[in-house]
Short mmCIF file of C-alpha atoms in Angstrom, two decimals:
data_model
loop_
_atom_site.label_atom_id
_atom_site.label_comp_id
_atom_site.label_asym_id
_atom_site.label_seq_id
_atom_site.Cartn_x
_atom_site.Cartn_y
_atom_site.Cartn_z
CA MET A 27 123.01 -91.25 50.39
CA SER A 28 119.74 -89.45 50.92
CA SER A 29 116.62 -91.29 49.86
CA GLN A 30 114.88 -90.68 46.58
CA LEU A 31 111.53 -88.85 46.32
CA ALA A 32 108.91 -90.42 44.01
CA ILE A 33 109.72 -88.04 41.03
CA GLU A 34 113.43 -88.70 41.52
CA ALA A 35 112.98 -92.38 41.31
CA GLU A 36 111.10 -91.75 38.16
CA VAL A 37 113.68 -89.50 36.57
CA ALA A 38 116.52 -91.92 37.73
CA ALA A 39 114.80 -94.78 35.92
CA LEU A 40 114.53 -92.58 32.83
CA ILE A 41 118.15 -91.76 32.90
CA VAL A 42 119.29 -95.20 33.31
CA GLU A 43 117.03 -96.39 30.54
CA ALA A 44 117.95 -93.55 28.09
CA LEU A 45 121.68 -94.02 28.63
CA HIS A 46 121.74 -97.73 29.02
CA LEU A 47 123.46 -97.32 32.41
CA GLU A 48 124.62 -100.35 34.31
CA THR A 49 123.99 -98.65 37.51
CA SER A 50 120.40 -99.52 38.99
CA ALA A 51 118.14 -96.45 39.19
CA ASP A 52 117.76 -96.60 43.15
CA GLN A 53 121.48 -96.72 43.32
CA ILE A 54 121.73 -92.99 42.02
CA ASP A 55 122.28 -90.59 44.90
CA PRO A 56 119.72 -87.66 44.39
CA GLU A 57 122.33 -85.19 45.62
CA ALA A 58 125.44 -86.38 43.89
CA PRO A 59 126.51 -84.64 40.57
CA LEU A 60 125.24 -86.39 37.42
CA PHE A 61 128.34 -85.33 35.54
CA GLY A 62 132.00 -85.59 36.48
CA GLU A 63 132.47 -87.04 39.93
CA GLY A 64 129.21 -88.58 40.38
CA LEU A 65 127.58 -90.60 37.52
CA GLY A 66 130.31 -89.42 35.18
CA LEU A 67 128.01 -88.32 32.46
CA ASP A 68 129.25 -86.21 29.57
CA SER A 69 127.72 -83.55 27.23
CA ILE A 70 126.34 -86.03 24.63
CA ASP A 71 124.43 -87.66 27.59
CA ALA A 72 122.84 -84.24 28.43
CA LEU A 73 121.29 -84.25 24.87
CA GLU A 74 120.02 -87.67 25.25
CA ILE A 75 118.48 -86.89 28.71
CA ALA A 76 116.92 -83.76 27.26
CA LEU A 77 115.42 -85.92 24.56
CA ALA A 78 114.00 -88.37 26.94
CA ILE A 79 112.60 -85.61 29.16
CA SER A 80 110.89 -83.96 26.18
CA ARG A 81 109.21 -87.22 25.31
CA ARG A 82 108.16 -88.14 28.77
CA TYR A 83 107.22 -84.83 30.26
CA GLY A 84 106.30 -82.74 27.31
CA PHE A 85 108.66 -79.92 27.61
CA GLN A 86 111.96 -78.84 26.11
CA LEU A 87 115.39 -78.05 28.08
CA ARG A 88 117.17 -74.83 27.10
CA SER A 89 120.54 -73.37 27.77
CA ASP A 90 119.34 -70.15 29.07
CA ASP A 91 116.80 -71.90 31.41
CA GLU A 92 117.55 -70.56 34.83
CA ARG A 93 121.07 -71.90 35.14
CA ASN A 94 121.90 -75.11 33.09
CA GLY A 95 124.76 -76.10 35.27
CA GLN A 96 122.35 -76.09 38.29
CA ILE A 97 119.77 -77.99 36.53
CA PHE A 98 122.10 -80.94 35.71
CA ALA A 99 124.00 -80.52 39.02
CA SER A 100 122.16 -83.51 40.53
CA LEU A 101 119.15 -85.92 40.11
CA ARG A 102 117.37 -83.67 42.83
CA ASN A 103 117.74 -80.47 40.74
CA LEU A 104 116.82 -81.99 37.53
CA SER A 105 113.88 -83.61 38.98
CA ALA A 106 112.75 -80.22 40.75
CA HIS A 107 113.06 -78.55 37.28
CA ILE A 108 110.99 -81.24 35.71
CA GLU A 109 108.30 -80.77 38.38
CA LYS A 110 108.11 -77.11 37.60
CA HIS A 111 107.99 -77.36 33.93
CA ARG A 112 106.28 -80.64 33.02
CA GLN A 113 103.38 -80.46 30.59
CA HIS A 114 102.24 -84.08 31.19
CA MET B 2 155.23 -57.17 6.48
CA LEU B 3 157.79 -57.89 3.85
CA GLU B 4 156.98 -56.50 0.32
CA GLY B 5 155.99 -59.10 -2.06
CA THR B 6 154.79 -61.47 0.74
CA PRO B 7 151.42 -63.05 -0.41
CA THR B 8 148.55 -61.98 1.71
CA ALA B 9 144.69 -62.34 1.70
CA PRO B 10 142.37 -59.77 3.45
CA LEU B 11 140.84 -60.67 6.76
CA THR B 12 137.55 -60.75 4.89
CA SER B 13 136.43 -60.57 1.43
CA ARG B 14 132.94 -59.51 2.27
CA ALA B 15 131.47 -56.16 1.40
CA ALA B 16 131.12 -53.63 4.24
CA GLY B 17 127.54 -53.80 4.18
CA ALA B 18 127.18 -57.54 4.00
CA VAL B 19 125.52 -59.31 7.17
CA MET B 20 128.34 -61.49 8.63
CA PHE B 21 126.61 -62.52 12.10
CA ARG B 22 123.22 -62.62 13.78
CA ARG B 23 123.27 -61.99 17.48
CA GLY B 24 119.74 -63.09 18.29
CA ALA B 25 117.54 -60.84 16.00
CA GLU B 26 120.36 -58.39 15.51
CA PRO B 27 122.27 -58.55 12.27
CA VAL B 28 125.90 -57.32 12.37
CA THR B 29 127.49 -56.14 9.23
CA CYS B 30 130.94 -56.83 8.00
CA GLY B 31 131.92 -53.08 8.48
CA ARG B 32 130.72 -53.05 12.12
CA PHE B 33 132.46 -56.36 12.76
CA LEU B 34 135.68 -54.74 11.49
CA ALA B 35 135.26 -51.88 13.88
CA ASP B 36 134.81 -54.29 16.72
CA VAL B 37 137.93 -56.17 15.52
CA ALA B 38 140.03 -52.92 15.31
CA ALA B 39 138.72 -51.77 18.81
CA LEU B 40 139.77 -55.26 20.49
CA ALA B 41 143.12 -55.41 18.53
CA ALA B 42 144.22 -52.14 19.93
CA ARG B 43 143.88 -53.20 23.51
CA LEU B 44 145.47 -56.77 23.20
CA PRO B 45 148.71 -57.31 25.00
CA ASP B 46 151.79 -57.70 22.97
CA ARG B 47 152.19 -61.45 23.22
CA PRO B 48 152.45 -64.30 20.59
CA TYR B 49 149.79 -66.58 21.63
CA ALA B 50 146.03 -66.00 22.65
CA LEU B 51 143.74 -68.57 24.12
CA GLY B 52 140.21 -67.99 23.05
CA LEU B 53 137.54 -69.01 25.67
CA CYS B 54 134.59 -66.90 24.49
CA ALA B 55 131.27 -68.80 24.86
CA ASP B 56 129.39 -66.30 22.62
CA ARG B 57 130.17 -67.28 18.90
CA TYR B 58 130.35 -63.54 17.83
CA ASN B 59 132.86 -62.72 20.74
CA ALA B 60 134.86 -65.73 19.53
CA LEU B 61 134.93 -64.47 15.92
CA VAL B 62 135.95 -60.81 17.09
CA SER B 63 138.78 -62.32 19.26
CA PHE B 64 140.07 -64.67 16.53
CA ALA B 65 140.12 -61.86 13.99
CA ALA B 66 141.73 -59.33 16.37
CA VAL B 67 144.48 -61.73 17.22
CA VAL B 68 145.17 -62.58 13.62
CA SER B 69 145.28 -58.89 12.64
CA ARG B 70 147.96 -58.33 15.41
CA GLY B 71 149.96 -61.16 13.83
CA GLN B 72 149.41 -63.46 16.88
CA VAL B 73 148.30 -66.94 17.03
CA MET B 74 144.80 -68.03 18.52
CA LEU B 75 144.86 -71.29 20.31
CA LEU B 76 141.68 -73.12 19.89
CA SER B 77 140.19 -75.17 22.88
CA SER B 78 136.50 -76.09 23.15
CA ASP B 79 137.53 -77.53 26.70
CA ARG B 80 137.27 -74.43 29.00
CA SER B 81 138.24 -76.41 32.16
CA SER B 82 140.86 -74.98 34.48
CA ARG B 83 142.78 -78.40 34.04
CA ARG B 84 142.93 -78.03 30.15
CA ARG B 85 143.97 -74.32 30.53
CA ARG B 86 146.86 -75.25 32.89
CA GLU B 87 147.95 -77.87 30.23
CA ILE B 88 147.79 -75.38 27.38
CA ALA B 89 149.55 -72.68 29.49
CA ALA B 90 152.39 -75.19 30.20
CA ASP B 91 153.10 -75.43 26.63
CA TYR B 92 152.57 -71.76 25.91
CA PRO B 93 153.71 -69.98 28.94
CA ASP B 94 153.66 -66.49 27.24
CA LEU B 95 149.76 -66.84 26.30
CA TYR B 96 146.89 -64.63 27.41
CA VAL B 97 143.38 -65.47 27.58
CA LEU B 98 140.35 -63.93 25.77
CA ALA B 99 136.98 -64.44 27.59
CA ASP B 100 133.48 -63.32 27.73
CA THR B 101 131.13 -63.47 30.81
CA GLY B 102 129.22 -66.29 29.11
CA GLU B 103 125.96 -68.00 30.63
CA ASP B 104 127.59 -70.54 32.69
CA PRO B 105 127.85 -69.57 36.29
CA SER B 106 130.00 -72.52 37.20
CA TRP B 107 132.85 -71.24 34.79
CA GLU B 108 135.18 -68.44 36.03
CA ALA B 109 137.49 -66.65 33.66
CA PRO B 110 141.01 -66.28 34.89
CA PRO B 111 141.23 -62.96 36.57
CA ASP B 112 143.88 -61.54 34.08
CA ALA B 113 141.67 -62.54 30.98
CA VAL B 114 141.12 -59.87 28.34
CA ARG B 115 137.41 -59.27 28.40
CA VAL B 116 135.66 -59.33 25.08
CA ALA B 117 132.59 -57.27 24.84
CA PRO B 118 132.23 -55.87 21.22
CA ALA B 119 130.30 -52.34 21.27
CA ALA B 120 130.71 -50.86 17.81
CA PRO B 121 127.60 -49.06 16.85
CA ALA B 122 125.55 -50.07 13.78
CA GLY B 123 126.97 -48.27 10.82
CA ALA B 124 130.47 -48.40 12.03
CA ILE B 125 133.24 -49.44 9.58
CA GLY B 126 136.72 -50.52 10.48
CA PRO B 127 139.70 -51.32 8.43
CA ASN B 128 140.20 -54.75 6.70
CA PRO B 129 143.80 -55.85 7.33
CA ARG B 130 145.77 -57.97 4.94
CA ILE B 131 147.21 -61.10 6.46
CA PRO B 132 150.25 -63.10 5.05
CA LEU B 133 149.00 -66.35 3.83
CA GLY B 134 151.90 -68.29 5.57
CA GLN B 135 151.20 -66.60 8.85
CA VAL B 136 149.96 -69.19 11.50
CA ALA B 137 146.56 -67.86 12.48
CA ALA B 138 145.37 -70.63 14.80
CA ILE B 139 146.44 -73.80 16.48
CA GLY B 140 143.92 -76.62 16.96
CA PHE B 141 144.61 -79.49 19.28
CA THR B 142 144.04 -83.25 19.45
CA SER B 143 143.47 -84.43 22.93
CA GLY B 144 146.29 -85.91 24.97
CA SER B 145 144.69 -89.43 24.72
CA THR B 146 144.72 -89.60 20.93
CA GLY B 147 147.37 -91.65 19.11
CA VAL B 148 148.56 -88.38 17.55
CA PRO B 149 148.55 -85.81 20.48
CA GLY B 150 149.62 -82.44 19.68
CA ALA B 151 149.30 -79.01 18.16
CA HIS B 152 148.10 -78.44 14.57
CA PRO B 153 149.11 -74.98 13.22
CA LYS B 154 146.77 -73.56 10.50
CA PRO B 155 148.32 -71.02 8.20
CA TRP B 156 145.96 -68.03 7.15
CA GLY B 157 146.19 -69.33 3.61
CA ALA B 158 145.04 -72.78 4.47
CA LEU B 159 141.96 -71.43 6.27
CA VAL B 160 141.01 -69.07 3.47
CA ALA B 161 141.51 -71.82 0.77
CA ALA B 162 139.20 -74.11 2.81
CA ALA B 163 136.53 -71.58 3.30
CA GLU B 164 136.45 -70.81 -0.26
CA ALA B 165 136.27 -74.38 -1.31
CA ALA B 166 133.43 -74.91 1.24
CA GLY B 167 131.62 -71.87 -0.27
CA GLU B 168 131.74 -73.37 -3.63
CA ARG B 169 130.93 -77.05 -2.63
CA PHE B 170 128.02 -75.98 -0.47
CA ASN B 171 126.66 -73.38 -2.90
CA LEU B 172 126.78 -70.53 -0.54
CA ASN B 173 127.55 -67.62 -2.70
CA HIS B 174 124.53 -66.64 -4.60
CA PRO B 175 124.21 -64.07 -7.49
CA ASP B 176 121.57 -62.28 -5.66
CA GLY B 177 124.17 -61.37 -2.82
CA GLN B 178 121.74 -62.68 -0.14
CA GLU B 179 123.57 -64.40 2.56
CA THR B 180 122.91 -67.83 3.99
CA THR B 181 122.52 -68.02 7.77
CA VAL B 182 124.46 -70.72 9.40
CA VAL B 183 123.01 -72.16 12.69
CA ALA B 184 125.56 -74.42 14.43
CA THR B 185 125.44 -76.83 17.29
CA VAL B 186 129.14 -77.26 17.53
CA PRO B 187 131.43 -74.97 19.58
CA PRO B 188 133.44 -72.39 17.70
CA GLN B 189 136.73 -73.74 19.04
CA HIS B 190 136.31 -77.26 17.64
CA MET B 191 137.90 -77.37 14.26
CA TYR B 192 134.84 -78.20 12.51
CA GLY B 193 132.73 -75.35 14.00
CA PHE B 194 135.77 -73.00 13.60
CA GLU B 195 135.83 -73.56 9.96
CA THR B 196 132.07 -73.44 9.27
CA THR B 197 131.21 -70.45 11.74
CA MET B 198 134.28 -68.57 12.21
CA VAL B 199 136.13 -68.52 8.88
CA LEU B 200 133.34 -69.25 6.47
CA PRO B 201 131.65 -65.96 7.17
CA LEU B 202 134.82 -64.14 6.46
CA HIS B 203 135.16 -65.63 2.94
CA ALA B 204 131.79 -66.88 1.89
CA ALA B 205 128.32 -65.21 1.92
CA THR B 206 127.22 -66.65 5.11
CA ALA B 207 126.11 -65.16 8.49
CA SER B 208 126.65 -67.32 11.55
CA HIS B 209 124.13 -67.21 14.43
CA ALA B 210 125.90 -66.39 17.80
CA GLY B 211 123.86 -68.96 19.68
CA PRO B 212 123.72 -70.62 22.17
CA HIS B 213 122.28 -73.68 20.32
CA PHE B 214 122.69 -76.95 22.18
CA PHE B 215 119.08 -78.20 22.93
CA PRO B 216 116.67 -78.85 20.07
CA VAL B 217 114.28 -75.97 20.87
CA GLU B 218 117.03 -73.43 20.57
CA VAL B 219 118.21 -74.74 17.23
CA ALA B 220 114.72 -74.78 15.79
CA GLU B 221 113.96 -71.26 17.13
CA ALA B 222 117.24 -69.79 15.75
CA LEU B 223 116.42 -71.38 12.23
CA HIS B 224 112.93 -70.05 12.21
CA ALA B 225 114.07 -66.47 13.12
CA ALA B 226 116.72 -66.35 10.26
CA PRO B 227 115.68 -64.67 7.18
CA GLY B 228 116.25 -66.15 3.81
CA ARG B 229 118.45 -69.04 3.25
CA ARG B 230 119.49 -71.29 6.21
CA VAL B 231 121.94 -74.16 6.92
CA LEU B 232 122.19 -76.29 9.85
CA VAL B 233 125.68 -77.38 10.89
CA THR B 234 125.45 -80.24 13.28
CA THR B 235 126.55 -83.71 14.38
CA PRO B 236 124.78 -86.88 14.03
CA LEU B 237 123.94 -87.08 17.65
CA GLN B 238 122.37 -83.80 17.68
CA MET B 239 120.64 -84.31 14.46
CA ARG B 240 119.14 -87.32 15.98
CA ALA B 241 118.02 -85.38 19.10
CA LEU B 242 116.61 -82.57 16.90
CA LEU B 243 114.56 -85.03 14.79
CA GLY B 244 113.37 -87.04 17.80
CA SER B 245 112.17 -83.80 19.54
CA GLY B 246 109.59 -83.30 16.71
CA GLN B 247 110.34 -79.49 16.59
CA PRO B 248 108.94 -78.37 13.35
CA MET B 249 111.61 -76.93 11.06
CA PRO B 250 111.46 -74.05 8.51
CA LYS B 251 112.74 -74.49 4.96
CA LEU B 252 116.43 -75.40 5.02
CA GLN B 253 119.04 -75.13 2.23
CA ALA B 254 121.05 -77.95 3.71
CA VAL B 255 121.89 -79.83 6.82
CA ILE B 256 125.65 -80.32 7.27
CA SER B 257 126.97 -83.08 9.55
CA ALA B 258 130.48 -83.92 10.78
CA THR B 259 132.46 -85.35 13.70
CA ALA B 260 131.06 -88.85 13.40
CA PRO B 261 129.75 -91.35 10.85
CA LEU B 262 126.18 -90.59 10.00
CA GLU B 263 123.98 -93.72 9.48
CA ALA B 264 122.17 -93.65 6.13
CA SER B 265 118.83 -94.44 7.84
CA LEU B 266 119.05 -91.22 9.90
CA ALA B 267 120.12 -89.16 6.79
CA GLU B 268 117.06 -90.60 5.02
CA ALA B 269 114.70 -89.74 8.03
CA VAL B 270 115.95 -86.18 8.28
CA GLU B 271 115.81 -85.58 4.49
CA ARG B 272 112.16 -86.73 4.50
CA ALA B 273 111.08 -84.87 7.69
CA TRP B 274 112.79 -81.56 6.90
CA GLN B 275 112.78 -81.63 3.01
CA ALA B 276 116.62 -80.72 2.77
CA PRO B 277 119.59 -82.45 1.60
CA VAL B 278 121.76 -83.88 4.33
CA LEU B 279 125.41 -83.41 3.49
CA GLU B 280 128.36 -84.90 5.41
CA ILE B 281 131.88 -83.46 5.85
CA TYR B 282 135.04 -85.44 6.24
CA GLY B 283 137.79 -83.85 7.99
CA ALA B 284 140.09 -83.93 11.13
CA THR B 285 141.77 -81.26 13.31
CA GLU B 286 145.06 -81.88 11.74
CA MET B 287 143.86 -81.21 8.13
CA GLY B 288 140.52 -79.39 8.47
CA SER B 289 137.54 -80.39 6.17
CA ILE B 290 138.70 -82.01 3.06
CA ALA B 291 135.59 -83.65 1.39
CA SER B 292 131.93 -84.09 1.38
CA ARG B 293 129.05 -86.19 0.35
CA ARG B 294 125.35 -86.44 0.31
CA THR B 295 124.83 -89.42 2.64
CA VAL B 296 121.85 -90.88 0.93
CA GLU B 297 123.59 -91.01 -2.41
CA GLY B 298 126.11 -93.53 -1.42
CA PRO B 299 129.62 -94.04 0.01
CA LEU B 300 131.65 -91.87 -2.17
CA TRP B 301 133.30 -88.79 -0.94
CA ARG B 302 134.11 -85.84 -3.17
CA LEU B 303 137.28 -83.96 -2.30
CA TYR B 304 137.35 -80.22 -1.98
CA ARG B 305 138.94 -78.51 -4.95
CA SER B 306 141.77 -77.38 -2.61
CA VAL B 307 142.73 -80.97 -1.56
CA GLY B 308 144.49 -83.96 -3.17
CA LEU B 309 144.87 -87.42 -1.79
CA ARG B 310 148.07 -89.65 -2.24
CA ARG B 311 148.63 -93.27 -1.22
CA ARG B 312 151.80 -93.39 0.92
CA THR B 313 151.97 -96.95 1.99
CA GLU B 314 149.54 -99.90 1.59
CA ASP B 315 147.57 -98.76 4.76
CA VAL B 316 148.13 -94.96 4.84
CA VAL B 317 146.66 -92.15 2.51
CA ALA B 318 147.70 -88.68 3.00
CA ALA B 319 145.89 -85.48 2.24
CA GLU B 320 147.74 -82.69 0.47
CA VAL B 321 145.85 -79.51 1.48
CA ALA B 322 146.18 -76.10 -0.04
CA GLY B 323 148.11 -73.90 2.43
CA LEU B 324 149.47 -76.66 4.62
CA PRO B 325 153.13 -77.27 4.40
CA GLU B 326 153.12 -80.98 4.78
CA PRO B 327 150.79 -83.81 3.64
CA VAL B 328 148.49 -85.05 6.45
CA PRO B 329 148.02 -88.88 6.96
CA LEU B 330 144.38 -89.78 7.34
CA ALA B 331 143.08 -91.54 10.42
CA ASP B 332 141.00 -93.88 8.29
CA ALA B 333 141.64 -96.58 5.74
CA VAL B 334 140.57 -95.31 2.29
CA GLU B 335 140.09 -96.59 -1.26
CA LEU B 336 140.83 -93.90 -3.95
CA GLU B 337 138.34 -93.59 -6.74
CA GLY B 338 140.06 -91.44 -9.45
CA GLU B 339 141.46 -88.18 -8.51
CA GLU B 340 138.55 -86.57 -6.85
CA CYS B 341 136.85 -89.34 -5.03
CA PHE B 342 137.28 -91.90 -2.14
CA ARG B 343 135.47 -94.49 -0.13
CA LEU B 344 136.13 -94.87 3.57
CA LEU B 345 136.89 -98.47 4.52
CA GLY B 346 136.77 -97.94 8.26
CA ARG B 347 139.00 -96.52 11.00
CA ARG B 348 142.55 -97.93 11.33
CA THR B 349 141.91 -100.15 14.18
CA ASP B 350 143.69 -98.14 16.98
CA ILE B 351 141.57 -95.04 16.79
CA VAL B 352 138.10 -94.77 18.45
CA LYS B 353 135.94 -91.79 17.92
CA LEU B 354 133.33 -90.53 20.29
CA GLY B 355 131.54 -87.11 20.63
CA GLY B 356 133.83 -85.44 18.00
CA LYS B 357 136.96 -86.48 19.76
CA ARG B 358 139.45 -89.27 18.97
CA ALA B 359 141.39 -91.40 21.14
CA SER B 360 144.06 -94.27 20.68
CA LEU B 361 143.20 -97.46 22.22
CA ALA B 362 146.79 -98.20 22.71
CA ARG B 363 147.20 -95.01 24.58
CA LEU B 364 144.01 -95.69 26.74
CA ASN B 365 145.17 -99.14 27.45
CA ALA B 366 148.60 -97.83 28.54
CA LEU B 367 146.91 -95.37 30.87
CA LEU B 368 144.71 -98.01 32.27
CA ASN B 369 147.60 -100.42 32.90
CA GLY B 370 149.69 -97.50 34.42
CA ILE B 371 147.09 -97.34 37.37
CA GLU B 372 148.40 -98.51 40.66
CA GLY B 373 147.07 -102.07 41.42
CA VAL B 374 146.10 -102.82 37.75
CA GLN B 375 147.98 -106.03 36.85
CA ASP B 376 146.21 -106.09 33.44
CA GLY B 377 143.41 -104.31 31.65
CA VAL B 378 141.85 -103.50 28.32
CA PHE B 379 139.34 -101.05 26.89
CA VAL B 380 136.83 -102.65 24.79
CA VAL B 381 134.98 -101.00 21.96
CA PRO B 382 131.33 -101.96 21.64
CA GLU B 383 130.34 -103.14 18.00
CA ASP B 384 127.55 -100.58 17.91
CA LEU B 385 129.78 -97.46 18.78
CA ASP B 386 129.25 -95.76 15.56
CA ARG B 387 125.51 -96.19 15.56
CA ASN B 388 124.18 -96.04 19.13
CA PRO B 389 124.61 -92.63 20.70
CA ALA B 390 124.45 -94.34 24.17
CA ALA B 391 127.38 -96.64 23.51
CA ARG B 392 130.63 -96.13 25.43
CA LEU B 393 133.81 -97.94 26.04
CA ALA B 394 134.06 -100.57 28.75
CA VAL B 395 137.07 -101.88 30.64
CA TYR B 396 138.08 -105.27 31.70
CA ALA B 397 140.68 -105.22 34.41
CA VAL B 398 142.58 -107.62 36.57
CA ALA B 399 143.17 -105.86 39.85
CA PRO B 400 142.74 -107.95 43.04
CA ALA B 401 143.29 -105.18 45.39
CA ARG B 402 141.35 -102.43 43.86
CA SER B 403 137.64 -101.74 43.25
CA ALA B 404 136.01 -100.85 39.98
CA GLU B 405 135.07 -97.29 41.48
CA ALA B 406 138.68 -96.73 42.23
CA ILE B 407 139.96 -97.76 38.76
CA LEU B 408 137.26 -95.39 37.30
CA ALA B 409 138.32 -92.40 39.63
CA ALA B 410 141.97 -92.94 38.60
CA LEU B 411 141.03 -93.03 34.87
CA ARG B 412 138.92 -89.81 35.46
CA GLN B 413 142.11 -87.95 36.35
CA GLN B 414 143.74 -88.73 32.96
CA VAL B 415 140.98 -89.37 30.26
CA ASP B 416 138.46 -87.15 28.61
CA PRO B 417 134.95 -88.02 30.01
CA VAL B 418 133.59 -89.16 26.69
CA PHE B 419 136.12 -91.99 26.75
CA LEU B 420 135.67 -93.05 30.29
CA PRO B 421 134.26 -96.60 30.44
CA ARG B 422 130.64 -96.92 31.23
CA ALA B 423 131.39 -100.07 33.09
CA VAL B 424 134.64 -101.36 34.73
CA THR B 425 134.48 -105.14 35.16
CA LEU B 426 136.99 -106.93 37.32
CA VAL B 427 138.14 -110.23 36.13
CA PRO B 428 140.54 -112.89 37.43
CA ALA B 429 142.50 -112.82 34.08
CA LEU B 430 142.44 -111.65 30.58
CA PRO B 431 142.18 -114.30 27.75
CA ARG B 432 145.74 -113.34 26.39
CA ASP B 433 147.29 -115.90 23.89
CA SER B 434 150.70 -117.43 23.93
CA VAL B 435 152.40 -114.22 22.67
CA GLY B 436 150.32 -112.10 25.01
CA LYS B 437 147.96 -110.74 22.61
CA LEU B 438 144.25 -110.28 23.04
CA PRO B 439 142.40 -111.78 20.06
CA GLN B 440 138.99 -110.19 19.33
CA GLN B 441 137.36 -113.60 19.41
CA ALA B 442 138.51 -114.21 22.95
CA LEU B 443 137.54 -110.95 24.14
CA ALA B 444 134.06 -111.48 22.66
CA ALA B 445 133.87 -114.95 24.34
CA LEU B 446 134.81 -113.22 27.74
CA ARG B 447 132.12 -110.63 27.12
CA ARG B 448 129.56 -113.38 26.46
CA GLN B 449 130.62 -115.39 29.52
CA LEU B 450 130.37 -112.42 31.66
CA ALA B 451 127.01 -111.36 30.20
CA GLY B 452 125.70 -115.08 30.75
CA THR B 453 126.86 -115.29 34.36
CA ALA B 454 125.85 -111.67 35.41
#
């Protein structure tokens, strides 16, 4: 597993907290898929993550934003998307 | 069509009535019918169509064209190739209807009929009459539910339910002005199908094409809608929308279904958005059958088109207008007169998550069928109905296998929402002398594991 960048560690902690995951945040591989094979999240989880992101970073996720499938493809992609759009 | 066969028109709306909103663009009933006729003319001559359109308007044009050709629409909100193969195995002579969609990771099968309605504004198509007994659609309950299978919807049942819902939710106003319906549920899920596909055909509503998944999209679509607005959603999405703090325009109502709605959430939404929060009770097998305003208490009022009869001490069945057979409810209920009932909770085998149901017995059978699993059980957390983050857990006795391997094996067979969030390997399950797993013994095991973890 490749190592987490600072923002990735922060987003990993946010995901673990929002979804009450039993995985520890530093165990999330930044390049593994969040849904399906990787963490095995589902579409309800996507909504919970979106809510946590809007509270922490002050912006809203959208379906037509770039490519949603890509944003949620991995912790790395999601974190990069947050870096680009965060308001605080 | 045989003479004397009872029929109902595809739509009872006037040609100039607004039936859909694609972004800011209104689509009239007449133009919709022109789109339907154009698509119907190029459909293959096969009995079943699998509708996989992501755009809600494309999904409705597909459904209407299929029905007007006397064919059956297969409804699946799961667009994965695995689910497609499963359905095709049961309906080998089906064809697929698809649009390009916004999801680049999804590819339509190469031989799919592409749906791209292009009738100009002002066009008017014919309004065909459909036999009431003709099966218009088939809804599916997933393979992991206790009652797996296909549930045919005769045209008459769909029309009766739409008319009853139009009446119940006061959607037909004397001024003729339609109500815009913004929905966060997919058009192929029975609840979304009824409220955003069939409803605009037979009640004065205009569905919004979407997409509406994230809170900001829902709020923007509602703000953009002229006149009356209704939000059709689920408790989870309602909670996310409220939590996002998006300002909301004036709403006629918020309608919720697919999972029990906590009274406290309903109260908070009513306060924040100044609109009544109404809940629909239904299931894929029978469609919507009753509603209530959550803050007013636990009594559900049946639609005019539905009656309930007790069959056995445990089982109550719904007699639904247009359906050939009574449908047993998945929940235990207490009847209150002819028109009302109370829910007493789900019959214990059924677990509900994300608008889907599964049978615990079936999930346990899958778990115990995994190579190397000597014994195993799915456990339902007590807060499953209240906590959106709550998921099932698994305890398994499998000395030669890892928790990850068991999870991977389950993933092959179980819908993602029912996958256990944690698989805990234990030396033995606390079965009693006849091999049963008492709830108290499981709870004790859970406490013990939590204490030693």
